[in-house]
Amino acid sequence: MKISRIDHLGIAVQSIDDALPYFENTLGLKCYAIEEVADQKVKTAFLKVGEVKIELLEPTSPESAIAKFIENGGKGVHHVAFAIEDGVANALAECEAQQIRLIDKAPRMGAENMSIAFLHPKSTAGILTELCEPAK
Ligand code: ZN
């Protein structure tokens, strides 16, 4: 697979409203989009840091994976997302051939009109890994 850059860091927060002042007022970053992803039971807020983005993730339901992450003591960086140049489906096939555990067997729609898929941290040095590309 061909990775062009880190697309974004996903950061789990209890509340976007509570977290944003740090990112905006202290770090001077600008939130340019807030979007709910019903499918994943999260509300997202996006900020740009040069070419890389920060994706704040707030759970909208106790069943959300983000709610469970926070409940289990997780806080801060939740996942790293790589921008794939030659297709997420193609990258997944490569990973599967190398016995990497997949969370998503096929790409699905994420925030910002991106086609995304997650790899299991058991196979990725403990880092929940997202592969993404703009959806066609
Ligand atoms: Zn993400």
PDB file of C-alpha atoms and ligand atoms in Angstrom:
ATOM      1  CA  MET A   1       0.000   0.000   0.000  1.00  0.00           C
ATOM      2  CA  LYS A   2       1.040   3.567  -0.556  1.00  0.00           C
ATOM      3  CA  ILE A   3       0.685   5.917   2.429  1.00  0.00           C
ATOM      4  CA  SER A   4       1.088   9.607   1.628  1.00  0.00           C
ATOM      5  CA  ARG A   5       0.830  11.056   5.124  1.00  0.00           C
ATOM      6  CA  ILE A   6      -0.873  10.855   8.479  1.00  0.00           C
ATOM      7  CA  ASP A   7      -4.371  12.080   7.644  1.00  0.00           C
ATOM      8  CA  HIS A   8      -5.478  12.673  11.199  1.00  0.00           C
ATOM      9  CA  LEU A   9      -5.165  11.769  14.855  1.00  0.00           C
ATOM     10  CA  GLY A  10      -8.420  10.672  16.465  1.00  0.00           C
ATOM     11  CA  ILE A  11      -8.707  11.978  20.023  1.00  0.00           C
ATOM     12  CA  ALA A  12     -11.396  10.724  22.406  1.00  0.00           C
ATOM     13  CA  VAL A  13     -13.084  13.398  24.498  1.00  0.00           C
ATOM     14  CA  GLN A  14     -15.983  13.348  26.911  1.00  0.00           C
ATOM     15  CA  SER A  15     -17.224  16.645  25.507  1.00  0.00           C
ATOM     16  CA  ILE A  16     -16.190  18.558  22.397  1.00  0.00           C
ATOM     17  CA  ASP A  17     -17.463  21.781  23.976  1.00  0.00           C
ATOM     18  CA  ASP A  18     -15.163  21.285  26.966  1.00  0.00           C
ATOM     19  CA  ALA A  19     -12.144  20.260  24.879  1.00  0.00           C
ATOM     20  CA  LEU A  20     -12.320  22.866  22.089  1.00  0.00           C
ATOM     21  CA  PRO A  21     -11.125  25.926  24.061  1.00  0.00           C
ATOM     22  CA  TYR A  22      -7.750  24.226  24.658  1.00  0.00           C
ATOM     23  CA  PHE A  23      -7.277  23.456  20.964  1.00  0.00           C
ATOM     24  CA  GLU A  24      -8.617  26.797  19.736  1.00  0.00           C
ATOM     25  CA  ASN A  25      -7.566  29.321  22.374  1.00  0.00           C
ATOM     26  CA  THR A  26      -4.346  27.779  23.657  1.00  0.00           C
ATOM     27  CA  LEU A  27      -3.017  26.015  20.566  1.00  0.00           C
ATOM     28  CA  GLY A  28      -4.584  28.527  18.193  1.00  0.00           C
ATOM     29  CA  LEU A  29      -6.042  25.858  15.904  1.00  0.00           C
ATOM     30  CA  LYS A  30      -9.362  26.381  14.180  1.00  0.00           C
ATOM     31  CA  CYS A  31     -12.278  23.982  14.247  1.00  0.00           C
ATOM     32  CA  TYR A  32     -13.614  23.987  10.676  1.00  0.00           C
ATOM     33  CA  ALA A  33     -16.243  21.253  10.857  1.00  0.00           C
ATOM     34  CA  ILE A  34     -18.466  19.496  13.354  1.00  0.00           C
ATOM     35  CA  GLU A  35     -20.200  16.389  12.120  1.00  0.00           C
ATOM     36  CA  GLU A  36     -22.183  13.601  13.687  1.00  0.00           C
ATOM     37  CA  VAL A  37     -21.445  10.094  12.439  1.00  0.00           C
ATOM     38  CA  ALA A  38     -24.606   8.234  13.458  1.00  0.00           C
ATOM     39  CA  ASP A  39     -23.183   4.914  12.321  1.00  0.00           C
ATOM     40  CA  GLN A  40     -20.341   5.131  14.864  1.00  0.00           C
ATOM     41  CA  LYS A  41     -22.398   6.943  17.526  1.00  0.00           C
ATOM     42  CA  VAL A  42     -19.965   9.836  17.715  1.00  0.00           C
ATOM     43  CA  LYS A  43     -19.882  13.555  17.161  1.00  0.00           C
ATOM     44  CA  THR A  44     -16.658  14.715  15.532  1.00  0.00           C
ATOM     45  CA  ALA A  45     -14.894  18.060  15.403  1.00  0.00           C
ATOM     46  CA  PHE A  46     -12.058  18.659  12.951  1.00  0.00           C
ATOM     47  CA  LEU A  47      -9.101  21.010  13.300  1.00  0.00           C
ATOM     48  CA  LYS A  48      -6.212  21.456  10.881  1.00  0.00           C
ATOM     49  CA  VAL A  49      -2.549  21.313  11.882  1.00  0.00           C
ATOM     50  CA  GLY A  50      -0.797  21.965   8.592  1.00  0.00           C
ATOM     51  CA  GLU A  51      -1.600  18.977   6.370  1.00  0.00           C
ATOM     52  CA  VAL A  52      -2.639  16.814   9.299  1.00  0.00           C
ATOM     53  CA  LYS A  53      -5.986  16.993  11.035  1.00  0.00           C
ATOM     54  CA  ILE A  54      -7.113  16.407  14.566  1.00  0.00           C
ATOM     55  CA  GLU A  55     -10.441  14.626  14.915  1.00  0.00           C
ATOM     56  CA  LEU A  56     -12.072  15.071  18.300  1.00  0.00           C
ATOM     57  CA  LEU A  57     -14.486  12.227  19.016  1.00  0.00           C
ATOM     58  CA  GLU A  58     -17.319  12.619  21.494  1.00  0.00           C
ATOM     59  CA  PRO A  59     -19.609   9.655  22.190  1.00  0.00           C
ATOM     60  CA  THR A  60     -23.303  10.237  21.463  1.00  0.00           C
ATOM     61  CA  SER A  61     -24.376   6.958  23.084  1.00  0.00           C
ATOM     62  CA  PRO A  62     -23.054   4.711  25.885  1.00  0.00           C
ATOM     63  CA  GLU A  63     -22.772   1.969  23.225  1.00  0.00           C
ATOM     64  CA  SER A  64     -20.292   3.972  21.216  1.00  0.00           C
ATOM     65  CA  ALA A  65     -16.786   2.487  20.972  1.00  0.00           C
ATOM     66  CA  ILE A  66     -15.528   5.891  22.138  1.00  0.00           C
ATOM     67  CA  ALA A  67     -17.744   5.748  25.248  1.00  0.00           C
ATOM     68  CA  LYS A  68     -16.294   2.318  26.048  1.00  0.00           C
ATOM     69  CA  PHE A  69     -12.757   3.558  25.432  1.00  0.00           C
ATOM     70  CA  ILE A  70     -13.262   6.426  27.904  1.00  0.00           C
ATOM     71  CA  GLU A  71     -15.065   4.153  30.364  1.00  0.00           C
ATOM     72  CA  ASN A  72     -12.068   1.812  30.359  1.00  0.00           C
ATOM     73  CA  GLY A  73      -9.782   4.649  31.365  1.00  0.00           C
ATOM     74  CA  GLY A  74      -8.769   5.630  27.855  1.00  0.00           C
ATOM     75  CA  LYS A  75      -8.229   9.285  27.174  1.00  0.00           C
ATOM     76  CA  GLY A  76      -6.418  11.285  24.546  1.00  0.00           C
ATOM     77  CA  VAL A  77      -5.157   9.710  21.339  1.00  0.00           C
ATOM     78  CA  HIS A  78      -7.570   6.987  20.242  1.00  0.00           C
ATOM     79  CA  HIS A  79      -6.377   6.185  16.725  1.00  0.00           C
ATOM     80  CA  VAL A  80      -3.946   7.168  13.998  1.00  0.00           C
ATOM     81  CA  ALA A  81      -5.326   7.507  10.466  1.00  0.00           C
ATOM     82  CA  PHE A  82      -3.123   7.083   7.407  1.00  0.00           C
ATOM     83  CA  ALA A  83      -4.061   8.522   4.027  1.00  0.00           C
ATOM     84  CA  ILE A  84      -3.922   5.675   1.492  1.00  0.00           C
ATOM     85  CA  GLU A  85      -3.146   6.650  -2.089  1.00  0.00           C
ATOM     86  CA  ASP A  86      -3.854   3.381  -3.848  1.00  0.00           C
ATOM     87  CA  GLY A  87      -7.184   2.385  -2.338  1.00  0.00           C
ATOM     88  CA  VAL A  88      -8.360   1.307   1.115  1.00  0.00           C
ATOM     89  CA  ALA A  89      -9.842  -1.935  -0.264  1.00  0.00           C
ATOM     90  CA  ASN A  90      -6.483  -2.766  -1.813  1.00  0.00           C
ATOM     91  CA  ALA A  91      -4.669  -1.983   1.455  1.00  0.00           C
ATOM     92  CA  LEU A  92      -7.083  -4.210   3.396  1.00  0.00           C
ATOM     93  CA  ALA A  93      -6.408  -7.103   1.019  1.00  0.00           C
ATOM     94  CA  GLU A  94      -2.667  -6.627   1.546  1.00  0.00           C
ATOM     95  CA  CYS A  95      -3.096  -6.555   5.316  1.00  0.00           C
ATOM     96  CA  GLU A  96      -5.245  -9.668   5.272  1.00  0.00           C
ATOM     97  CA  ALA A  97      -2.629 -11.482   3.203  1.00  0.00           C
ATOM     98  CA  GLN A  98      -0.100 -10.602   5.924  1.00  0.00           C
ATOM     99  CA  GLN A  99      -2.389 -11.980   8.651  1.00  0.00           C
ATOM    100  CA  ILE A 100      -3.123  -8.531  10.078  1.00  0.00           C
ATOM    101  CA  ARG A 101      -6.356  -8.605  12.054  1.00  0.00           C
ATOM    102  CA  LEU A 102      -8.984  -6.396  10.442  1.00  0.00           C
ATOM    103  CA  ILE A 103     -11.797  -4.657  12.282  1.00  0.00           C
ATOM    104  CA  ASP A 104     -13.431  -3.758   8.960  1.00  0.00           C
ATOM    105  CA  LYS A 105     -13.310  -6.373   6.202  1.00  0.00           C
ATOM    106  CA  ALA A 106     -14.398  -3.746   3.678  1.00  0.00           C
ATOM    107  CA  PRO A 107     -14.197   0.051   3.537  1.00  0.00           C
ATOM    108  CA  ARG A 108     -17.122   1.982   4.999  1.00  0.00           C
ATOM    109  CA  MET A 109     -18.106   5.631   5.135  1.00  0.00           C
ATOM    110  CA  GLY A 110     -16.575   7.816   7.838  1.00  0.00           C
ATOM    111  CA  ALA A 111     -16.720  11.517   8.621  1.00  0.00           C
ATOM    112  CA  GLU A 112     -15.720  14.087   5.975  1.00  0.00           C
ATOM    113  CA  ASN A 113     -16.902  11.864   3.126  1.00  0.00           C
ATOM    114  CA  MET A 114     -13.976   9.518   3.598  1.00  0.00           C
ATOM    115  CA  SER A 115     -13.858   5.837   2.867  1.00  0.00           C
ATOM    116  CA  ILE A 116     -12.323   4.248   5.971  1.00  0.00           C
ATOM    117  CA  ALA A 117     -11.364   0.920   7.544  1.00  0.00           C
ATOM    118  CA  PHE A 118      -9.799   0.040  10.891  1.00  0.00           C
ATOM    119  CA  LEU A 119      -7.047  -2.466  11.681  1.00  0.00           C
ATOM    120  CA  HIS A 120      -7.033  -4.216  15.052  1.00  0.00           C
ATOM    121  CA  PRO A 121      -4.447  -2.928  17.569  1.00  0.00           C
ATOM    122  CA  LYS A 122      -3.473  -6.557  18.355  1.00  0.00           C
ATOM    123  CA  SER A 123      -1.732  -6.622  14.972  1.00  0.00           C
ATOM    124  CA  THR A 124      -0.517  -3.029  14.779  1.00  0.00           C
ATOM    125  CA  ALA A 125       1.913  -2.511  17.662  1.00  0.00           C
ATOM    126  CA  GLY A 126      -0.997  -1.587  19.914  1.00  0.00           C
ATOM    127  CA  ILE A 127      -2.129   1.388  17.842  1.00  0.00           C
ATOM    128  CA  LEU A 128      -5.710   1.410  16.632  1.00  0.00           C
ATOM    129  CA  THR A 129      -5.064   2.182  12.970  1.00  0.00           C
ATOM    130  CA  GLU A 130      -7.416   3.727  10.440  1.00  0.00           C
ATOM    131  CA  LEU A 131      -6.824   3.638   6.700  1.00  0.00           C
ATOM    132  CA  CYS A 132      -8.646   6.299   4.742  1.00  0.00           C
ATOM    133  CA  GLU A 133      -9.078   7.908   1.345  1.00  0.00           C
ATOM    134  CA  PRO A 134     -11.619  10.354  -0.090  1.00  0.00           C
ATOM    135  CA  ALA A 135     -14.751   8.411  -1.091  1.00  0.00           C
ATOM    136  CA  LYS A 136     -15.383   8.305  -4.836  1.00  0.00           C
TER     137      LYS A 136
HETATM  138 ZN    ZN B   1     -10.575   8.816  12.375  1.00  0.00          ZN
END
